[in-house]
Amino acid sequence: MGWGYQSSLGHQDHGQWDADLLGAHINLKELLVPYKFLRSHRDLQDRSIVFEMDNTSAVHCILCQGSSKSEALLSISEKLFLEAHDRSLHLSALFRLRSYRGSVLLLAPWWPAQPWFSVLRAWCPNSLFLGTACLLNPLTDKLQSSLRLHAWNFSAER
């Protein structure tokens, strides 16, 4: 596994982790990337820099200038902010998901007269008829006979 970054100013780099860091916790590795960025671009001074990262612990360490929960993260944070202080850099971070895949299973009755039903059928035309066998709580006989429960599966990726 390796590391990498790119900036809005056109800086980019990537590489493999040194042997002594291969087994390090991912949070430590994620926080080392901004430090590598600053060490590689000593020309940056008197600026504000926002790191967009997909690791909440690394974002927290930058926003809070360290972490009391990990000596290793605190040590890297101190090095990062000392580097920033020496060059009048203001550091901040944003959490950004790189990609996300999710799915949901919607259980709903077969009610074609409802205004939402046509939209549901357009989004996901294939449903699975479940009946009422999947219900944990018993329903009144009248409601149970009218409730034709179906399952629709939706998934998306960003």
PDB file of N, CA and C in Angstrom, residues 66-147:
ATOM      1  N   GLY A  66      -3.944  18.121  17.109  1.00  0.00           N
ATOM      2  CA  GLY A  66      -3.438  16.966  17.838  1.00  0.00           C
ATOM      3  C   GLY A  66      -4.549  16.086  18.355  1.00  0.00           C
ATOM      4  N   SER A  67      -4.144  15.076  19.098  1.00  0.00           N
ATOM      5  CA  SER A  67      -5.093  14.137  19.677  1.00  0.00           C
ATOM      6  C   SER A  67      -4.564  13.669  21.018  1.00  0.00           C
ATOM      7  N   SER A  68      -5.434  13.638  22.004  1.00  0.00           N
ATOM      8  CA  SER A  68      -5.024  13.153  23.321  1.00  0.00           C
ATOM      9  C   SER A  68      -5.177  11.644  23.428  1.00  0.00           C
ATOM     10  N   LYS A  69      -5.735  11.017  22.399  1.00  0.00           N
ATOM     11  CA  LYS A  69      -6.004   9.579  22.463  1.00  0.00           C
ATOM     12  C   LYS A  69      -4.857   8.729  21.929  1.00  0.00           C
ATOM     13  N   SER A  70      -3.890   9.341  21.272  1.00  0.00           N
ATOM     14  CA  SER A  70      -2.789   8.579  20.689  1.00  0.00           C
ATOM     15  C   SER A  70      -1.511   9.410  20.727  1.00  0.00           C
ATOM     16  N   GLU A  71      -0.492   8.865  21.390  1.00  0.00           N
ATOM     17  CA  GLU A  71       0.788   9.570  21.436  1.00  0.00           C
ATOM     18  C   GLU A  71       1.405   9.685  20.047  1.00  0.00           C
ATOM     19  N   ALA A  72       1.223   8.650  19.235  1.00  0.00           N
ATOM     20  CA  ALA A  72       1.793   8.672  17.879  1.00  0.00           C
ATOM     21  C   ALA A  72       1.146   9.768  17.035  1.00  0.00           C
ATOM     22  N   LEU A  73      -0.191   9.883  17.105  1.00  0.00           N
ATOM     23  CA  LEU A  73      -0.878  10.938  16.349  1.00  0.00           C
ATOM     24  C   LEU A  73      -0.511  12.316  16.881  1.00  0.00           C
ATOM     25  N   LEU A  74      -0.366  12.432  18.193  1.00  0.00           N
ATOM     26  CA  LEU A  74       0.030  13.710  18.786  1.00  0.00           C
ATOM     27  C   LEU A  74       1.425  14.106  18.312  1.00  0.00           C
ATOM     28  N   SER A  75       2.329  13.144  18.257  1.00  0.00           N
ATOM     29  CA  SER A  75       3.698  13.424  17.816  1.00  0.00           C
ATOM     30  C   SER A  75       3.732  13.923  16.369  1.00  0.00           C
ATOM     31  N   ILE A  76       3.002  13.253  15.483  1.00  0.00           N
ATOM     32  CA  ILE A  76       2.953  13.691  14.078  1.00  0.00           C
ATOM     33  C   ILE A  76       2.271  15.051  13.975  1.00  0.00           C
ATOM     34  N   SER A  77       1.201  15.255  14.746  1.00  0.00           N
ATOM     35  CA  SER A  77       0.501  16.550  14.738  1.00  0.00           C
ATOM     36  C   SER A  77       1.435  17.671  15.153  1.00  0.00           C
ATOM     37  N   GLU A  78       2.233  17.429  16.195  1.00  0.00           N
ATOM     38  CA  GLU A  78       3.179  18.449  16.653  1.00  0.00           C
ATOM     39  C   GLU A  78       4.188  18.789  15.557  1.00  0.00           C
ATOM     40  N   LYS A  79       4.710  17.772  14.880  1.00  0.00           N
ATOM     41  CA  LYS A  79       5.656  18.015  13.782  1.00  0.00           C
ATOM     42  C   LYS A  79       4.987  18.794  12.652  1.00  0.00           C
ATOM     43  N   LEU A  80       3.763  18.412  12.331  1.00  0.00           N
ATOM     44  CA  LEU A  80       3.010  19.069  11.261  1.00  0.00           C
ATOM     45  C   LEU A  80       2.803  20.546  11.575  1.00  0.00           C
ATOM     46  N   PHE A  81       2.354  20.840  12.793  1.00  0.00           N
ATOM     47  CA  PHE A  81       2.062  22.232  13.136  1.00  0.00           C
ATOM     48  C   PHE A  81       3.317  23.046  13.421  1.00  0.00           C
ATOM     49  N   LEU A  82       4.403  22.413  13.824  1.00  0.00           N
ATOM     50  CA  LEU A  82       5.670  23.130  13.954  1.00  0.00           C
ATOM     51  C   LEU A  82       6.157  23.559  12.574  1.00  0.00           C
ATOM     52  N   GLU A  83       6.047  22.651  11.616  1.00  0.00           N
ATOM     53  CA  GLU A  83       6.405  22.971  10.227  1.00  0.00           C
ATOM     54  C   GLU A  83       5.544  24.124   9.706  1.00  0.00           C
ATOM     55  N   ALA A  84       4.254  24.073  10.001  1.00  0.00           N
ATOM     56  CA  ALA A  84       3.339  25.134   9.551  1.00  0.00           C
ATOM     57  C   ALA A  84       3.659  26.460  10.239  1.00  0.00           C
ATOM     58  N   HIS A  85       3.926  26.414  11.532  1.00  0.00           N
ATOM     59  CA  HIS A  85       4.214  27.637  12.291  1.00  0.00           C
ATOM     60  C   HIS A  85       5.471  28.334  11.759  1.00  0.00           C
ATOM     61  N   ASP A  86       6.491  27.554  11.481  1.00  0.00           N
ATOM     62  CA  ASP A  86       7.754  28.126  11.006  1.00  0.00           C
ATOM     63  C   ASP A  86       7.608  28.854   9.673  1.00  0.00           C
ATOM     64  N   ARG A  87       6.550  28.547   8.925  1.00  0.00           N
ATOM     65  CA  ARG A  87       6.353  29.172   7.609  1.00  0.00           C
ATOM     66  C   ARG A  87       5.064  29.976   7.533  1.00  0.00           C
ATOM     67  N   SER A  88       4.466  30.274   8.658  1.00  0.00           N
ATOM     68  CA  SER A  88       3.222  31.064   8.726  1.00  0.00           C
ATOM     69  C   SER A  88       2.117  30.452   7.870  1.00  0.00           C
ATOM     70  N   LEU A  89       1.929  29.158   8.033  1.00  0.00           N
ATOM     71  CA  LEU A  89       0.865  28.453   7.321  1.00  0.00           C
ATOM     72  C   LEU A  89      -0.284  28.182   8.278  1.00  0.00           C
ATOM     73  N   HIS A  90      -1.484  28.404   7.808  1.00  0.00           N
ATOM     74  CA  HIS A  90      -2.679  28.060   8.582  1.00  0.00           C
ATOM     75  C   HIS A  90      -3.236  26.770   8.000  1.00  0.00           C
ATOM     76  N   LEU A  91      -3.344  25.732   8.824  1.00  0.00           N
ATOM     77  CA  LEU A  91      -3.800  24.427   8.348  1.00  0.00           C
ATOM     78  C   LEU A  91      -5.227  24.148   8.792  1.00  0.00           C
ATOM     79  N   SER A  92      -5.974  23.569   7.896  1.00  0.00           N
ATOM     80  CA  SER A  92      -7.331  23.131   8.195  1.00  0.00           C
ATOM     81  C   SER A  92      -7.576  21.844   7.413  1.00  0.00           C
ATOM     82  N   ALA A  93      -8.702  21.198   7.691  1.00  0.00           N
ATOM     83  CA  ALA A  93      -9.002  19.937   7.007  1.00  0.00           C
ATOM     84  C   ALA A  93     -10.499  19.776   6.831  1.00  0.00           C
ATOM     85  N   LEU A  94     -10.865  19.088   5.760  1.00  0.00           N
ATOM     86  CA  LEU A  94     -12.256  18.733   5.471  1.00  0.00           C
ATOM     87  C   LEU A  94     -12.336  17.234   5.258  1.00  0.00           C
ATOM     88  N   PHE A  95     -13.399  16.642   5.764  1.00  0.00           N
ATOM     89  CA  PHE A  95     -13.628  15.223   5.521  1.00  0.00           C
ATOM     90  C   PHE A  95     -14.344  15.058   4.192  1.00  0.00           C
ATOM     91  N   ARG A  96     -13.779  14.268   3.311  1.00  0.00           N
ATOM     92  CA  ARG A  96     -14.378  13.984   2.008  1.00  0.00           C
ATOM     93  C   ARG A  96     -14.302  12.485   1.758  1.00  0.00           C
ATOM     94  N   LEU A  97     -15.434  11.898   1.443  1.00  0.00           N
ATOM     95  CA  LEU A  97     -15.432  10.496   1.050  1.00  0.00           C
ATOM     96  C   LEU A  97     -14.862  10.372  -0.353  1.00  0.00           C
ATOM     97  N   ARG A  98     -13.992   9.424  -0.540  1.00  0.00           N
ATOM     98  CA  ARG A  98     -13.451   9.181  -1.879  1.00  0.00           C
ATOM     99  C   ARG A  98     -14.528   8.571  -2.760  1.00  0.00           C
ATOM    100  N   SER A  99     -15.133   7.539  -2.269  1.00  0.00           N
ATOM    101  CA  SER A  99     -16.265   6.948  -2.974  1.00  0.00           C
ATOM    102  C   SER A  99     -17.134   6.246  -1.946  1.00  0.00           C
ATOM    103  N   TYR A 100     -18.354   6.042  -2.308  1.00  0.00           N
ATOM    104  CA  TYR A 100     -19.295   5.437  -1.384  1.00  0.00           C
ATOM    105  C   TYR A 100     -20.264   4.584  -2.170  1.00  0.00           C
ATOM    106  N   ARG A 101     -20.467   3.400  -1.718  1.00  0.00           N
ATOM    107  CA  ARG A 101     -21.466   2.529  -2.315  1.00  0.00           C
ATOM    108  C   ARG A 101     -22.410   2.129  -1.195  1.00  0.00           C
ATOM    109  N   GLY A 102     -23.671   2.343  -1.427  1.00  0.00           N
ATOM    110  CA  GLY A 102     -24.652   1.998  -0.415  1.00  0.00           C
ATOM    111  C   GLY A 102     -25.872   1.354  -1.035  1.00  0.00           C
ATOM    112  N   SER A 103     -26.577   0.632  -0.224  1.00  0.00           N
ATOM    113  CA  SER A 103     -27.825   0.043  -0.698  1.00  0.00           C
ATOM    114  C   SER A 103     -28.821   0.020   0.446  1.00  0.00           C
ATOM    115  N   VAL A 104     -30.066  -0.001   0.071  1.00  0.00           N
ATOM    116  CA  VAL A 104     -31.138  -0.029   1.059  1.00  0.00           C
ATOM    117  C   VAL A 104     -32.228  -0.959   0.537  1.00  0.00           C
ATOM    118  N   LEU A 105     -32.833  -1.656   1.448  1.00  0.00           N
ATOM    119  CA  LEU A 105     -33.959  -2.520   1.112  1.00  0.00           C
ATOM    120  C   LEU A 105     -35.209  -1.859   1.679  1.00  0.00           C
ATOM    121  N   LEU A 106     -36.097  -1.458   0.801  1.00  0.00           N
ATOM    122  CA  LEU A 106     -37.324  -0.773   1.205  1.00  0.00           C
ATOM    123  C   LEU A 106     -38.460  -1.783   1.247  1.00  0.00           C
ATOM    124  N   LEU A 107     -39.106  -1.877   2.383  1.00  0.00           N
ATOM    125  CA  LEU A 107     -40.296  -2.714   2.526  1.00  0.00           C
ATOM    126  C   LEU A 107     -41.501  -1.797   2.537  1.00  0.00           C
ATOM    127  N   ALA A 108     -42.406  -2.025   1.609  1.00  0.00           N
ATOM    128  CA  ALA A 108     -43.594  -1.172   1.505  1.00  0.00           C
ATOM    129  C   ALA A 108     -44.754  -1.998   0.958  1.00  0.00           C
ATOM    130  N   PRO A 109     -45.950  -1.617   1.327  1.00  0.00           N
ATOM    131  CA  PRO A 109     -47.113  -2.328   0.786  1.00  0.00           C
ATOM    132  C   PRO A 109     -47.325  -1.982  -0.691  1.00  0.00           C
ATOM    133  N   TRP A 110     -47.981  -2.863  -1.372  1.00  0.00           N
ATOM    134  CA  TRP A 110     -48.309  -2.668  -2.783  1.00  0.00           C
ATOM    135  C   TRP A 110     -49.563  -1.817  -2.837  1.00  0.00           C
ATOM    136  N   TRP A 111     -49.375  -0.495  -2.904  1.00  0.00           N
ATOM    137  CA  TRP A 111     -50.483   0.454  -2.894  1.00  0.00           C
ATOM    138  C   TRP A 111     -50.407   1.330  -4.136  1.00  0.00           C
ATOM    139  N   PRO A 112     -50.876   0.854  -5.281  1.00  0.00           N
ATOM    140  CA  PRO A 112     -50.780   1.616  -6.532  1.00  0.00           C
ATOM    141  C   PRO A 112     -51.513   2.952  -6.503  1.00  0.00           C
ATOM    142  N   ALA A 113     -52.491   3.123  -5.613  1.00  0.00           N
ATOM    143  CA  ALA A 113     -53.249   4.379  -5.571  1.00  0.00           C
ATOM    144  C   ALA A 113     -52.476   5.505  -4.876  1.00  0.00           C
ATOM    145  N   GLN A 114     -51.401   5.182  -4.189  1.00  0.00           N
ATOM    146  CA  GLN A 114     -50.639   6.212  -3.480  1.00  0.00           C
ATOM    147  C   GLN A 114     -49.831   7.051  -4.472  1.00  0.00           C
ATOM    148  N   PRO A 115     -49.674   8.358  -4.215  1.00  0.00           N
ATOM    149  CA  PRO A 115     -48.957   9.230  -5.158  1.00  0.00           C
ATOM    150  C   PRO A 115     -47.483   8.849  -5.318  1.00  0.00           C
ATOM    151  N   TRP A 116     -46.874   8.267  -4.322  1.00  0.00           N
ATOM    152  CA  TRP A 116     -45.467   7.901  -4.380  1.00  0.00           C
ATOM    153  C   TRP A 116     -45.224   6.594  -5.124  1.00  0.00           C
ATOM    154  N   PHE A 117     -46.268   5.827  -5.353  1.00  0.00           N
ATOM    155  CA  PHE A 117     -46.100   4.480  -5.894  1.00  0.00           C
ATOM    156  C   PHE A 117     -45.533   4.482  -7.317  1.00  0.00           C
ATOM    157  N   SER A 118     -45.994   5.382  -8.163  1.00  0.00           N
ATOM    158  CA  SER A 118     -45.488   5.419  -9.546  1.00  0.00           C
ATOM    159  C   SER A 118     -44.008   5.806  -9.580  1.00  0.00           C
ATOM    160  N   VAL A 119     -43.606   6.689  -8.676  1.00  0.00           N
ATOM    161  CA  VAL A 119     -42.195   7.075  -8.602  1.00  0.00           C
ATOM    162  C   VAL A 119     -41.354   5.884  -8.150  1.00  0.00           C
ATOM    163  N   LEU A 120     -41.844   5.185  -7.153  1.00  0.00           N
ATOM    164  CA  LEU A 120     -41.145   4.007  -6.657  1.00  0.00           C
ATOM    165  C   LEU A 120     -40.976   2.959  -7.758  1.00  0.00           C
ATOM    166  N   ARG A 121     -42.028   2.727  -8.521  1.00  0.00           N
ATOM    167  CA  ARG A 121     -41.973   1.745  -9.612  1.00  0.00           C
ATOM    168  C   ARG A 121     -41.026   2.205 -10.730  1.00  0.00           C
ATOM    169  N   ALA A 122     -40.948   3.519 -10.961  1.00  0.00           N
ATOM    170  CA  ALA A 122     -40.032   4.034 -11.989  1.00  0.00           C
ATOM    171  C   ALA A 122     -38.576   3.841 -11.559  1.00  0.00           C
ATOM    172  N   TRP A 123     -38.292   4.092 -10.287  1.00  0.00           N
ATOM    173  CA  TRP A 123     -36.932   3.941  -9.779  1.00  0.00           C
ATOM    174  C   TRP A 123     -36.494   2.483  -9.763  1.00  0.00           C
ATOM    175  N   CYS A 124     -37.395   1.628  -9.365  1.00  0.00           N
ATOM    176  CA  CYS A 124     -37.055   0.217  -9.213  1.00  0.00           C
ATOM    177  C   CYS A 124     -38.249  -0.627  -9.649  1.00  0.00           C
ATOM    178  N   PRO A 125     -38.321  -0.959 -10.927  1.00  0.00           N
ATOM    179  CA  PRO A 125     -39.507  -1.644 -11.439  1.00  0.00           C
ATOM    180  C   PRO A 125     -39.676  -3.070 -10.914  1.00  0.00           C
ATOM    181  N   ASN A 126     -38.600  -3.699 -10.481  1.00  0.00           N
ATOM    182  CA  ASN A 126     -38.692  -5.084 -10.015  1.00  0.00           C
ATOM    183  C   ASN A 126     -38.746  -5.137  -8.498  1.00  0.00           C
ATOM    184  N   SER A 127     -39.813  -5.686  -7.987  1.00  0.00           N
ATOM    185  CA  SER A 127     -39.930  -5.851  -6.544  1.00  0.00           C
ATOM    186  C   SER A 127     -40.095  -7.328  -6.231  1.00  0.00           C
ATOM    187  N   LEU A 128     -39.899  -7.651  -4.985  1.00  0.00           N
ATOM    188  CA  LEU A 128     -40.059  -9.019  -4.517  1.00  0.00           C
ATOM    189  C   LEU A 128     -41.256  -9.064  -3.585  1.00  0.00           C
ATOM    190  N   PHE A 129     -42.226  -9.916  -3.890  1.00  0.00           N
ATOM    191  CA  PHE A 129     -43.408 -10.040  -3.040  1.00  0.00           C
ATOM    192  C   PHE A 129     -43.039 -10.828  -1.788  1.00  0.00           C
ATOM    193  N   LEU A 130     -43.337 -10.242  -0.630  1.00  0.00           N
ATOM    194  CA  LEU A 130     -43.029 -10.889   0.639  1.00  0.00           C
ATOM    195  C   LEU A 130     -44.270 -11.366   1.374  1.00  0.00           C
ATOM    196  N   GLY A 131     -45.406 -10.811   1.055  1.00  0.00           N
ATOM    197  CA  GLY A 131     -46.609 -11.129   1.830  1.00  0.00           C
ATOM    198  C   GLY A 131     -46.486 -10.548   3.220  1.00  0.00           C
ATOM    199  N   THR A 132     -46.988 -11.236   4.212  1.00  0.00           N
ATOM    200  CA  THR A 132     -46.891 -10.750   5.594  1.00  0.00           C
ATOM    201  C   THR A 132     -46.081 -11.700   6.456  1.00  0.00           C
ATOM    202  N   ALA A 133     -45.475 -12.697   5.873  1.00  0.00           N
ATOM    203  CA  ALA A 133     -44.719 -13.684   6.639  1.00  0.00           C
ATOM    204  C   ALA A 133     -43.506 -13.075   7.337  1.00  0.00           C
ATOM    205  N   CYS A 134     -43.004 -11.957   6.839  1.00  0.00           N
ATOM    206  CA  CYS A 134     -41.805 -11.359   7.421  1.00  0.00           C
ATOM    207  C   CYS A 134     -42.109 -10.413   8.580  1.00  0.00           C
ATOM    208  N   LEU A 135     -43.372 -10.184   8.881  1.00  0.00           N
ATOM    209  CA  LEU A 135     -43.728  -9.255   9.955  1.00  0.00           C
ATOM    210  C   LEU A 135     -43.567  -9.913  11.316  1.00  0.00           C
ATOM    211  N   LEU A 136     -42.972  -9.184  12.244  1.00  0.00           N
ATOM    212  CA  LEU A 136     -42.786  -9.703  13.595  1.00  0.00           C
ATOM    213  C   LEU A 136     -44.031  -9.519  14.450  1.00  0.00           C
ATOM    214  N   ASN A 137     -44.722  -8.433  14.266  1.00  0.00           N
ATOM    215  CA  ASN A 137     -45.915  -8.144  15.065  1.00  0.00           C
ATOM    216  C   ASN A 137     -47.162  -8.537  14.287  1.00  0.00           C
ATOM    217  N   PRO A 138     -48.049  -9.273  14.928  1.00  0.00           N
ATOM    218  CA  PRO A 138     -49.275  -9.658  14.217  1.00  0.00           C
ATOM    219  C   PRO A 138     -50.155  -8.436  13.955  1.00  0.00           C
ATOM    220  N   LEU A 139     -50.826  -8.451  12.807  1.00  0.00           N
ATOM    221  CA  LEU A 139     -51.724  -7.367  12.428  1.00  0.00           C
ATOM    222  C   LEU A 139     -53.159  -7.871  12.494  1.00  0.00           C
ATOM    223  N   THR A 140     -54.069  -6.948  12.478  1.00  0.00           N
ATOM    224  CA  THR A 140     -55.473  -7.358  12.414  1.00  0.00           C
ATOM    225  C   THR A 140     -55.701  -8.093  11.105  1.00  0.00           C
ATOM    226  N   ASP A 141     -56.644  -9.011  11.106  1.00  0.00           N
ATOM    227  CA  ASP A 141     -56.903  -9.820   9.907  1.00  0.00           C
ATOM    228  C   ASP A 141     -57.215  -8.953   8.698  1.00  0.00           C
ATOM    229  N   LYS A 142     -58.019  -7.897   8.914  1.00  0.00           N
ATOM    230  CA  LYS A 142     -58.405  -7.032   7.790  1.00  0.00           C
ATOM    231  C   LYS A 142     -57.183  -6.335   7.191  1.00  0.00           C
ATOM    232  N   LEU A 143     -56.335  -5.793   8.055  1.00  0.00           N
ATOM    233  CA  LEU A 143     -55.136  -5.106   7.574  1.00  0.00           C
ATOM    234  C   LEU A 143     -54.173  -6.100   6.933  1.00  0.00           C
ATOM    235  N   GLN A 144     -54.021  -7.252   7.552  1.00  0.00           N
ATOM    236  CA  GLN A 144     -53.088  -8.244   7.029  1.00  0.00           C
ATOM    237  C   GLN A 144     -53.498  -8.722   5.637  1.00  0.00           C
ATOM    238  N   SER A 145     -54.780  -8.877   5.396  1.00  0.00           N
ATOM    239  CA  SER A 145     -55.226  -9.346   4.080  1.00  0.00           C
ATOM    240  C   SER A 145     -55.038  -8.275   3.004  1.00  0.00           C
ATOM    241  N   SER A 146     -55.089  -6.991   3.388  1.00  0.00           N
ATOM    242  CA  SER A 146     -54.913  -5.924   2.399  1.00  0.00           C
ATOM    243  C   SER A 146     -53.443  -5.545   2.208  1.00  0.00           C
ATOM    244  N   LEU A 147     -52.611  -5.974   3.108  1.00  0.00           N
ATOM    245  CA  LEU A 147     -51.201  -5.587   3.081  1.00  0.00           C
ATOM    246  C   LEU A 147     -50.405  -6.597   2.258  1.00  0.00           C
TER     247      LEU A 147
END
